[in-house]
Every structure is written in C-alpha cells, then in structure tokens.
PDB file of C-alpha atoms in Angstrom:
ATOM      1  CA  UNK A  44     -12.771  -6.021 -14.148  1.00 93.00           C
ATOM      2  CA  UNK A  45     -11.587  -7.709 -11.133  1.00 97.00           C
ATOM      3  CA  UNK A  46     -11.214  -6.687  -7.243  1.00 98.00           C
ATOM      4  CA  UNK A  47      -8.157  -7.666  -5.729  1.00 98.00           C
ATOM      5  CA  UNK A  48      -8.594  -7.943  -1.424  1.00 98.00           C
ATOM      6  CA  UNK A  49      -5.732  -8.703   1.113  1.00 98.00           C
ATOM      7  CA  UNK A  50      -6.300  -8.635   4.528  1.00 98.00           C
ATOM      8  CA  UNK A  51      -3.668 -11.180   6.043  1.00 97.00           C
ATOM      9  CA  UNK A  52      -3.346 -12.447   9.191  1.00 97.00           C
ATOM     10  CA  UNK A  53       0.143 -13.072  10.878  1.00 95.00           C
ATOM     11  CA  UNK A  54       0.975 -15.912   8.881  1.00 94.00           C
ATOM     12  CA  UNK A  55       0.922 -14.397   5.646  1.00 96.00           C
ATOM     13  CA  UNK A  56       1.011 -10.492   6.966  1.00 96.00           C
ATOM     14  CA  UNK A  57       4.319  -8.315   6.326  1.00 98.00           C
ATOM     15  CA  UNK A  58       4.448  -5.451   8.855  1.00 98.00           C
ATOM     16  CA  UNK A  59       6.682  -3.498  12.054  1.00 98.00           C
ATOM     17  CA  UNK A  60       7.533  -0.483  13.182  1.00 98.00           C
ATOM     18  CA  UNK A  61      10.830   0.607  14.409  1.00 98.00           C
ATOM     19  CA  UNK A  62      12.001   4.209  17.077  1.00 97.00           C
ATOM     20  CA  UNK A  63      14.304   5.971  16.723  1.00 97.00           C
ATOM     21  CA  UNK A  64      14.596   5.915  20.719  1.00 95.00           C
ATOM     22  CA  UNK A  65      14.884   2.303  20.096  1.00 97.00           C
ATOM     23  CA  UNK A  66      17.129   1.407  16.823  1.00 98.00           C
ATOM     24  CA  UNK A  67      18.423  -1.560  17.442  1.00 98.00           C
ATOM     25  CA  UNK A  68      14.645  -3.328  18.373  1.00 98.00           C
ATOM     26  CA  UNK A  69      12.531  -5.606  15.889  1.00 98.00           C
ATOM     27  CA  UNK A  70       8.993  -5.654  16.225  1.00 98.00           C
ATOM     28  CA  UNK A  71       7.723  -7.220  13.744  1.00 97.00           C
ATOM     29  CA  UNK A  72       5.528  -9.671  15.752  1.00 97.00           C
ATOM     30  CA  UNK A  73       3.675  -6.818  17.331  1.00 97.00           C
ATOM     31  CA  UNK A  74      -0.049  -6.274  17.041  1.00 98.00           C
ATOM     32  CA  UNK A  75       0.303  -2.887  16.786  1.00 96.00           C
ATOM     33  CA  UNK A  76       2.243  -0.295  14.752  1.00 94.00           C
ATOM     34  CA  UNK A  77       3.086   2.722  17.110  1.00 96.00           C
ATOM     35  CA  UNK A  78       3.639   5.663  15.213  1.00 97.00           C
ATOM     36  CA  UNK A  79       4.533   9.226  16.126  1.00 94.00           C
ATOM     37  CA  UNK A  80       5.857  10.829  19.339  1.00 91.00           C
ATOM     38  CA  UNK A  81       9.425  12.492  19.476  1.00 86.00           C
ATOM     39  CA  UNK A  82      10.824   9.296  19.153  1.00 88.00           C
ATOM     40  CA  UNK A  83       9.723   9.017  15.755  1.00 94.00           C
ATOM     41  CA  UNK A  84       8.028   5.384  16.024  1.00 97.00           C
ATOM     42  CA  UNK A  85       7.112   4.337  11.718  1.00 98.00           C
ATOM     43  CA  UNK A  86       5.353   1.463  10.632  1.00 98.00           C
ATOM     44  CA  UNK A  87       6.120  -0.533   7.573  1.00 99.00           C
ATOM     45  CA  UNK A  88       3.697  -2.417   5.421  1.00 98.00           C
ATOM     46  CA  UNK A  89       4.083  -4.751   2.459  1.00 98.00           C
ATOM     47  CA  UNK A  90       1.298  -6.881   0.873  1.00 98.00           C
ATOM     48  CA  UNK A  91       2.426  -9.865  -0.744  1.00 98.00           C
ATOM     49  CA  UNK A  92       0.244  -9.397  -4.201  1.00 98.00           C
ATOM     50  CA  UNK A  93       0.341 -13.410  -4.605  1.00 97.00           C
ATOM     51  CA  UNK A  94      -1.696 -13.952  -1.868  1.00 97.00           C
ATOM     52  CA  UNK A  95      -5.396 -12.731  -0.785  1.00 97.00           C
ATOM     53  CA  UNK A  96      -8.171 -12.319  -3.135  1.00 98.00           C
ATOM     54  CA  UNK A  97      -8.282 -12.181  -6.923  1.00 98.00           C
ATOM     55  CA  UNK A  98      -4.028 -12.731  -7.108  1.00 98.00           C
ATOM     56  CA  UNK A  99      -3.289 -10.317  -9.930  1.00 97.00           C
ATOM     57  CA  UNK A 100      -1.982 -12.289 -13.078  1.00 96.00           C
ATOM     58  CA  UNK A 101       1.136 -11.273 -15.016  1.00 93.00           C
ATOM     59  CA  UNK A 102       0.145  -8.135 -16.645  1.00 94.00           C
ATOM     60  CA  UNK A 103      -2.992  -7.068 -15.178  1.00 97.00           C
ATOM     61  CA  UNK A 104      -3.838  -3.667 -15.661  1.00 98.00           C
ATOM     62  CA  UNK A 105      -4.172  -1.709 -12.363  1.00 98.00           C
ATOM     63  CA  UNK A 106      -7.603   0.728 -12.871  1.00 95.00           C
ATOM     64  CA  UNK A 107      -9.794   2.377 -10.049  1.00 87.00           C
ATOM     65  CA  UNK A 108      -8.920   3.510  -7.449  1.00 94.00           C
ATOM     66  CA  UNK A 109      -6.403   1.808  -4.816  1.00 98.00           C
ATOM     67  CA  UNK A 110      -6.841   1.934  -1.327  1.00 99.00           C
ATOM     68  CA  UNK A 111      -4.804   1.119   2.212  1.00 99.00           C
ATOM     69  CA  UNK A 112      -7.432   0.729   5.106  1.00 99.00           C
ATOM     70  CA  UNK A 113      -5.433   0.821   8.757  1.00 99.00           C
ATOM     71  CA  UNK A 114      -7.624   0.882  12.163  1.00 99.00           C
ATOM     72  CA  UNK A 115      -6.514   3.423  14.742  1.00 98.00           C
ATOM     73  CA  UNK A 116      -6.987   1.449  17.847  1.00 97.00           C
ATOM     74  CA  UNK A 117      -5.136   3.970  20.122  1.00 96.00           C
ATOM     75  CA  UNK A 118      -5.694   7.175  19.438  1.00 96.00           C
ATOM     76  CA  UNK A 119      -4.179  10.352  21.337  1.00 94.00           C
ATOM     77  CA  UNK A 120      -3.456  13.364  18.916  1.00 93.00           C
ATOM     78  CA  UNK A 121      -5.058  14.676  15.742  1.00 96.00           C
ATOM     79  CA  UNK A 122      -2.381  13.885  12.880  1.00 95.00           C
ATOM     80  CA  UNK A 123      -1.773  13.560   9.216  1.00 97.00           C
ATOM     81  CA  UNK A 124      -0.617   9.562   8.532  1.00 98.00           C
ATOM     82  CA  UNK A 125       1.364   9.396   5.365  1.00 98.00           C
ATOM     83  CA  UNK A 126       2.393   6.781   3.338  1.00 99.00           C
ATOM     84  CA  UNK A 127       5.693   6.799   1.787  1.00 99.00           C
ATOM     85  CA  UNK A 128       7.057   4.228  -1.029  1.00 99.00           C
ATOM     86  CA  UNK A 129       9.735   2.186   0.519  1.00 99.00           C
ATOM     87  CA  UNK A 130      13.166   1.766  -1.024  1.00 99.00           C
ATOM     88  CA  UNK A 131      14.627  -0.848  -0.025  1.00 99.00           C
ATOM     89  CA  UNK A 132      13.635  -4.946   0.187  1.00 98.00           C
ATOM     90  CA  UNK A 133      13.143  -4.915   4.119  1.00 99.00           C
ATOM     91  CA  UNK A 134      12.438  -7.906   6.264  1.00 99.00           C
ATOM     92  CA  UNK A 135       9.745  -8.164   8.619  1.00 98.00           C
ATOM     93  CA  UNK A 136      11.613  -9.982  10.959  1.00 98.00           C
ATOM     94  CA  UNK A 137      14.981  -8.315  10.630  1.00 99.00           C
ATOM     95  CA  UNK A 138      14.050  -4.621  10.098  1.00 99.00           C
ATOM     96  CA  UNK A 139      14.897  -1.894  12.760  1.00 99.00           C
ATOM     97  CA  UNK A 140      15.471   1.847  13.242  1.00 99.00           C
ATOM     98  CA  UNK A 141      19.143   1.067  11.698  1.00 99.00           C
ATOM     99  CA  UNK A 142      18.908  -1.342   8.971  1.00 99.00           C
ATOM    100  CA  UNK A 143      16.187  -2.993   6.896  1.00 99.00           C
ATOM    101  CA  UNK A 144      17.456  -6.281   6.819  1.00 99.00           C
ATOM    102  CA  UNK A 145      20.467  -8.200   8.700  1.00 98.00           C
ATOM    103  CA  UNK A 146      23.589  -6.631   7.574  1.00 98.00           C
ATOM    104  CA  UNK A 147      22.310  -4.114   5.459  1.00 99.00           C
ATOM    105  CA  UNK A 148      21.512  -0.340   7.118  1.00 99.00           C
ATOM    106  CA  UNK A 149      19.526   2.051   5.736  1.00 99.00           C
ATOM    107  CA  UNK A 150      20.997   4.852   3.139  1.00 99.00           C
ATOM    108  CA  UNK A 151      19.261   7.184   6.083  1.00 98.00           C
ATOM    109  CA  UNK A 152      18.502   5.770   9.362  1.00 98.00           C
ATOM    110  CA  UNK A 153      14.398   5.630   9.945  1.00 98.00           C
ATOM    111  CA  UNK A 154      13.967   4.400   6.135  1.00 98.00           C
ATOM    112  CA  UNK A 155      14.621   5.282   2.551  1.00 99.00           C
ATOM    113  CA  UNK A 156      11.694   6.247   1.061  1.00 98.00           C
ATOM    114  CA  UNK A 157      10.671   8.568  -1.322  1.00 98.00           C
ATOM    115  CA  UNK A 158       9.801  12.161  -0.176  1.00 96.00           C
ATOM    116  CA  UNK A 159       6.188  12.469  -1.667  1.00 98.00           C
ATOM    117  CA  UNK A 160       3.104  10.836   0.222  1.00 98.00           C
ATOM    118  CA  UNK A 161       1.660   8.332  -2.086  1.00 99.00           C
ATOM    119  CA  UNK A 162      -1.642   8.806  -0.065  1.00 99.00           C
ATOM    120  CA  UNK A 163      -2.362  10.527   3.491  1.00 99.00           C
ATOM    121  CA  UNK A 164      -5.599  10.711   5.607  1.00 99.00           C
ATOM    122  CA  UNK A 165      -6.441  12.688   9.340  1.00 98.00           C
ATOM    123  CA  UNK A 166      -6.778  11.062  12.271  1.00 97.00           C
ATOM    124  CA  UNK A 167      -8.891  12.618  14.818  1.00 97.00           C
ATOM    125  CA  UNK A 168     -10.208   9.283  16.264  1.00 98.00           C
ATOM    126  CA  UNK A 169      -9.695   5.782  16.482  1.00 98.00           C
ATOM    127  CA  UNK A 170     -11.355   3.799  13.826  1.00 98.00           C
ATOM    128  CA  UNK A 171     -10.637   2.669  10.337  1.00 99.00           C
ATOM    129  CA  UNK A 172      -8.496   5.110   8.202  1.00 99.00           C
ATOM    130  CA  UNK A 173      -8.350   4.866   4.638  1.00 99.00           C
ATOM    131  CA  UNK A 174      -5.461   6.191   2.430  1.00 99.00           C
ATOM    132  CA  UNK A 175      -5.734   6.244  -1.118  1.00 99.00           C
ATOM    133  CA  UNK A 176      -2.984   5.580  -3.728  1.00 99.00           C
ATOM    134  CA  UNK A 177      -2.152   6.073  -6.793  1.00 98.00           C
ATOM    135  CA  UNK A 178      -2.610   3.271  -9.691  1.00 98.00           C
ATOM    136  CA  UNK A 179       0.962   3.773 -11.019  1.00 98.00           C
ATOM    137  CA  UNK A 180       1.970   2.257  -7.669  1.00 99.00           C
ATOM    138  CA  UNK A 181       0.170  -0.632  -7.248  1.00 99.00           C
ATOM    139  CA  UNK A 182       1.334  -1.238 -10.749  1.00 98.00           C
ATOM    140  CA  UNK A 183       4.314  -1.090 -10.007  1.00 98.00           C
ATOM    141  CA  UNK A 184       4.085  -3.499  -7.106  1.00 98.00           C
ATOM    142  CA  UNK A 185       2.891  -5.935 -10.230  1.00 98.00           C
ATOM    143  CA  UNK A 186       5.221  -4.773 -13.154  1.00 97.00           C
ATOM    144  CA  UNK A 187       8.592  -4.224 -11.499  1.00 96.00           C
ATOM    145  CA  UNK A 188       9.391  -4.176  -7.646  1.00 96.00           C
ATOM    146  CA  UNK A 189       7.147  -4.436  -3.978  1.00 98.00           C
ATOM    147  CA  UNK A 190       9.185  -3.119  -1.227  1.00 99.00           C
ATOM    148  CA  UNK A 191       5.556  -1.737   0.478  1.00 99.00           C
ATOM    149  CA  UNK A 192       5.337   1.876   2.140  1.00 99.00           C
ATOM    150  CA  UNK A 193       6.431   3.445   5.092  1.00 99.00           C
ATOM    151  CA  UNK A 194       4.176   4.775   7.540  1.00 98.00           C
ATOM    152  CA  UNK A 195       4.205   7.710   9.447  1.00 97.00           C
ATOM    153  CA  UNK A 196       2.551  11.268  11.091  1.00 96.00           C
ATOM    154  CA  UNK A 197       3.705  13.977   8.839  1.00 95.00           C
ATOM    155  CA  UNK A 198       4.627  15.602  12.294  1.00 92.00           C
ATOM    156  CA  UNK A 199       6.425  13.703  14.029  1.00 90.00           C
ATOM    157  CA  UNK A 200       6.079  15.184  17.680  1.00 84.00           C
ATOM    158  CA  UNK A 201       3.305  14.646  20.061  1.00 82.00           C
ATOM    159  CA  UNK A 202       2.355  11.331  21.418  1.00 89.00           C
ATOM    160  CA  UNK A 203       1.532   8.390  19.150  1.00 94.00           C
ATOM    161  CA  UNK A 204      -1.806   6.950  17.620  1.00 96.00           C
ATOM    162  CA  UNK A 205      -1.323   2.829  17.438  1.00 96.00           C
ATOM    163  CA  UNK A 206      -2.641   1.083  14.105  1.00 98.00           C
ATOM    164  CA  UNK A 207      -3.685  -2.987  14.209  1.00 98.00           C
ATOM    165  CA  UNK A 208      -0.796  -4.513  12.427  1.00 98.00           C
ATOM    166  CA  UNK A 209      -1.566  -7.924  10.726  1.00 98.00           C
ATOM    167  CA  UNK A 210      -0.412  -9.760  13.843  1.00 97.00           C
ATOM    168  CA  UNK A 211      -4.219  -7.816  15.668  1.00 98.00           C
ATOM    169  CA  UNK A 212      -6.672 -10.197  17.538  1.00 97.00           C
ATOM    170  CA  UNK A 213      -9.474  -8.518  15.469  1.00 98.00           C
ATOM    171  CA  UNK A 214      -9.360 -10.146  11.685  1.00 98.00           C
ATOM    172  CA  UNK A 215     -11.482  -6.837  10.708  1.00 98.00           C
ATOM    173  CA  UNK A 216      -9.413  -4.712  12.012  1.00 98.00           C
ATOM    174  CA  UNK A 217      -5.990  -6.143  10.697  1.00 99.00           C
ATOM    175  CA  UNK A 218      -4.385  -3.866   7.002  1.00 99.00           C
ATOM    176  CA  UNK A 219      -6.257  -4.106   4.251  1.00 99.00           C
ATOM    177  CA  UNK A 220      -5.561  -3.578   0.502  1.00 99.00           C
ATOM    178  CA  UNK A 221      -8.217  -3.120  -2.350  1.00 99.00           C
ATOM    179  CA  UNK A 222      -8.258  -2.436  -5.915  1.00 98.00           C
ATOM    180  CA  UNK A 223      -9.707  -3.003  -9.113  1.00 98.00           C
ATOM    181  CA  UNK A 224      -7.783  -4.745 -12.655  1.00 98.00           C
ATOM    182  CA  UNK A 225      -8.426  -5.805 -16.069  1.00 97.00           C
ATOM    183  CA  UNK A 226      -6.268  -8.461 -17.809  1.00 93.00           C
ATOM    184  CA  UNK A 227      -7.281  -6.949 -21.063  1.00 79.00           C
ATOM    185  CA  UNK A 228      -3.956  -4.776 -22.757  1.00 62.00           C
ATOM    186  CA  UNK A 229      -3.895  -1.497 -23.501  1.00 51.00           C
ATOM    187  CA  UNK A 230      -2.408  -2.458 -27.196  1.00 47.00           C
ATOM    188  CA  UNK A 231      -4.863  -5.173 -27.675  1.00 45.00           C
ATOM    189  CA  UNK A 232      -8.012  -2.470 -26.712  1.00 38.00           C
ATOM    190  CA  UNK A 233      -6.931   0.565 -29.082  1.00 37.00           C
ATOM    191  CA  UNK A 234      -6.384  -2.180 -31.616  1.00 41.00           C
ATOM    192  CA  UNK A 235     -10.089  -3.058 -32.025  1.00 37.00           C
ATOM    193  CA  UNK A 236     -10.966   0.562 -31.704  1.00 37.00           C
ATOM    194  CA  UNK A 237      -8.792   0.992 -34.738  1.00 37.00           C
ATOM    195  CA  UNK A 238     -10.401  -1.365 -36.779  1.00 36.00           C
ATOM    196  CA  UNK A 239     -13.416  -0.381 -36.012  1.00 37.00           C
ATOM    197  CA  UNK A 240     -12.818   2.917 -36.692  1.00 35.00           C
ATOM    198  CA  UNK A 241     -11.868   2.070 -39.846  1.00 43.00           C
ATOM    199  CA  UNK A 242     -14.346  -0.618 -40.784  1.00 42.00           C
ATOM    200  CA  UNK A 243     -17.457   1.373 -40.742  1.00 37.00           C
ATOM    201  CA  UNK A 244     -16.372   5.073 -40.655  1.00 46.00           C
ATOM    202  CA  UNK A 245     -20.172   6.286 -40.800  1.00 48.00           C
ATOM    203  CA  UNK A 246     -20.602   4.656 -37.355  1.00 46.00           C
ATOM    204  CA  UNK A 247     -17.079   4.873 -35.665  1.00 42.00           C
ATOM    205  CA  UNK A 248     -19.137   6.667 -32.218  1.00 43.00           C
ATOM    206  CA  UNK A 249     -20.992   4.035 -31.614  1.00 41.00           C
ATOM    207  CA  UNK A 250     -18.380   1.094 -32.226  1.00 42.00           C
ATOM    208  CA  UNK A 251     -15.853   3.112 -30.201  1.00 40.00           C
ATOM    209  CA  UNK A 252     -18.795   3.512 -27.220  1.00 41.00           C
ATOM    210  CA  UNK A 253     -19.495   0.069 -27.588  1.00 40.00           C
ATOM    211  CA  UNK A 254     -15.754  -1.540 -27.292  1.00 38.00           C
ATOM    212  CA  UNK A 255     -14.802   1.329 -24.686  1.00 43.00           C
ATOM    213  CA  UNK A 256     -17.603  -0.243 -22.534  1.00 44.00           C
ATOM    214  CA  UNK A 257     -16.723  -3.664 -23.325  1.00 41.00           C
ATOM    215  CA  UNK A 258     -13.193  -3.071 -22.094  1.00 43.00           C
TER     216      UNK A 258
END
C-alpha cells in the first residue's frame, strides 16, 4: 500500500473561482477561492495526479479512504461546502463564470458538474476542512478522465467563507489531496486465492487469511 500526497504550490497548483456578479473575470492567480454570497462565487480544483507524492502508476488500485483538505481563512457564515465532479476540461487560466476555457462556454453558466456531492463538510470556523470522497473517483481521475471538482456552499446566499487556493502564502495551508493505492490487480489477487483454495482444501481459511493480508 502506498500514500499518494499533493499539496502544490502555484507553480504546479490548478485552481479559481469565478461570480456570477462577475462572469467575464479570471482569477485563477488568486490566493483565495471566495465562495458563496448571492453572487454565487465557486471555486474549482484539479490535482494533477503526476505530480506530488507517491505519483500513482498506470493501474494502481485506489483503496482507503480519499480525502480533499481546504483551509477556511475567512470565515463569515456557517455553511455546507460541497464538492461537485467537474465536467468539462477547464483551464486555470482561462476559466470564468461563462466558459471553462477560451472559446468554449459552459453547457450551464457557473459549471457543469454533476448534481451529487462527491463529499461535503460544515464550516462554522476558519481552519482546515476536510471533505471526503469516494474511491471510484479518484479512480477515475487515474483510469479514464481528471477534470477536478467544483466547489461550492450548498446555499448559496449569505456572505462568503474564503479557502487558501494553491497560489496562499502559507504552504500548510494551500489544497491538499491524500489517499492510499496498491499496484497489485484485482485479477492477479483472486487468482492466488483460487489456487490456494484449491491446493490444500483442508486449510483454504488460513491460506485465504494469509494472501488477503498479504494483498
């Protein structure tokens, strides 16, 4: 088992947020995400899975238990922060409100995304916040297609809470990804259990204990 950490700093960090007061604006510099307020401010986060600790290979196995961490460094009203899959290959230094890359507008202005929070956690202070996902996810951000999450209150009304974006003075404080993989395959593991299973029927328990652990 391996733990996979990215924390990036501007240089290697993908992250905005966009208003719909503002639609037209790119922030994607800032050192904050501002999200809420009847404006509907969102943040948008992608990790690129190459980078950080612990790269995962080419079919690594995503297990645990994944988690987003985000620091509230402004914070103003008690709210739910969601995180959304994103739908569409945005560009840091492109997206807006209106479109998610130059040229190219959203299906629905504010983001595609898909309607169920992968993860969500309460804010009632500043501090860090930790949202958990779910595996298939992450695996998915290995297997298949990264386009990151969007970010926002699942009220959208109030004032806004800010989050350090990857662009923060404060390396602690900046996103931060976590989870856990094997490179050992699923086919490959039931295999031996098979065999073994087979092999020495009187004592298939213990050999199935034994290469569960060993997996």
């Amino acid at each position: 088992m391996t733990t996979y950490t990215s924390q990036p700093a501007e240089s290697d960090g993908l992250d905005s947020y966009y208003s719909e007061g503002s639609p037209t604006s790119n922030n994607g510099t800032s050192d904050k995400f501002y999200i809420g307020n009847s404006s509907k401010n969102r943040g948008i986060l992608k990790f690129d899975l190459t980078k950080g600790t612990n790269p995962p290979p080419t079919g690594a196995i995503v297990i645990g238990t994944p988690q987003i961490e985000l620091y509230c460094g402004g914070y103003r009203t008690s709210k739910t922060l969601a995180a959304y899959e994103c739908l569409k290959n945005w560009v840091e230094s492109q997206v807006t409100w209106n479109i998610y890359s130059t040229g190219n507008n959203w299906d629905t202005a504010g983001g595609d995304y898909d309607a169920t929070a992968l993860g969500s956690v309460a804010v009632s202070s500043t501090g860090t916040k930790t949202i958990t996902l779910p595996t298939s996810i992450v695996q998915k951000w290995i297997d298949t297609q990264n386009f990151g999450v969007i970010l926002k209150h699942t009220s959208e009304a109030d004032n806004t809470n800010d989050y350090v974006s990857s662009s923060g003075a404060t390396a602690s404080e900046r996103p931060k990804l976590t989870f856990e993989y094997t490179t050992s395959s699923r086919k490959s593991v039931l295999g031996v259990l098979s065999a073994s299973i087979k092999k020495i029927a009187g004592v298939a328990i213990a050999s199935v204990k034994k290469v569960g652990g060993v997996a």
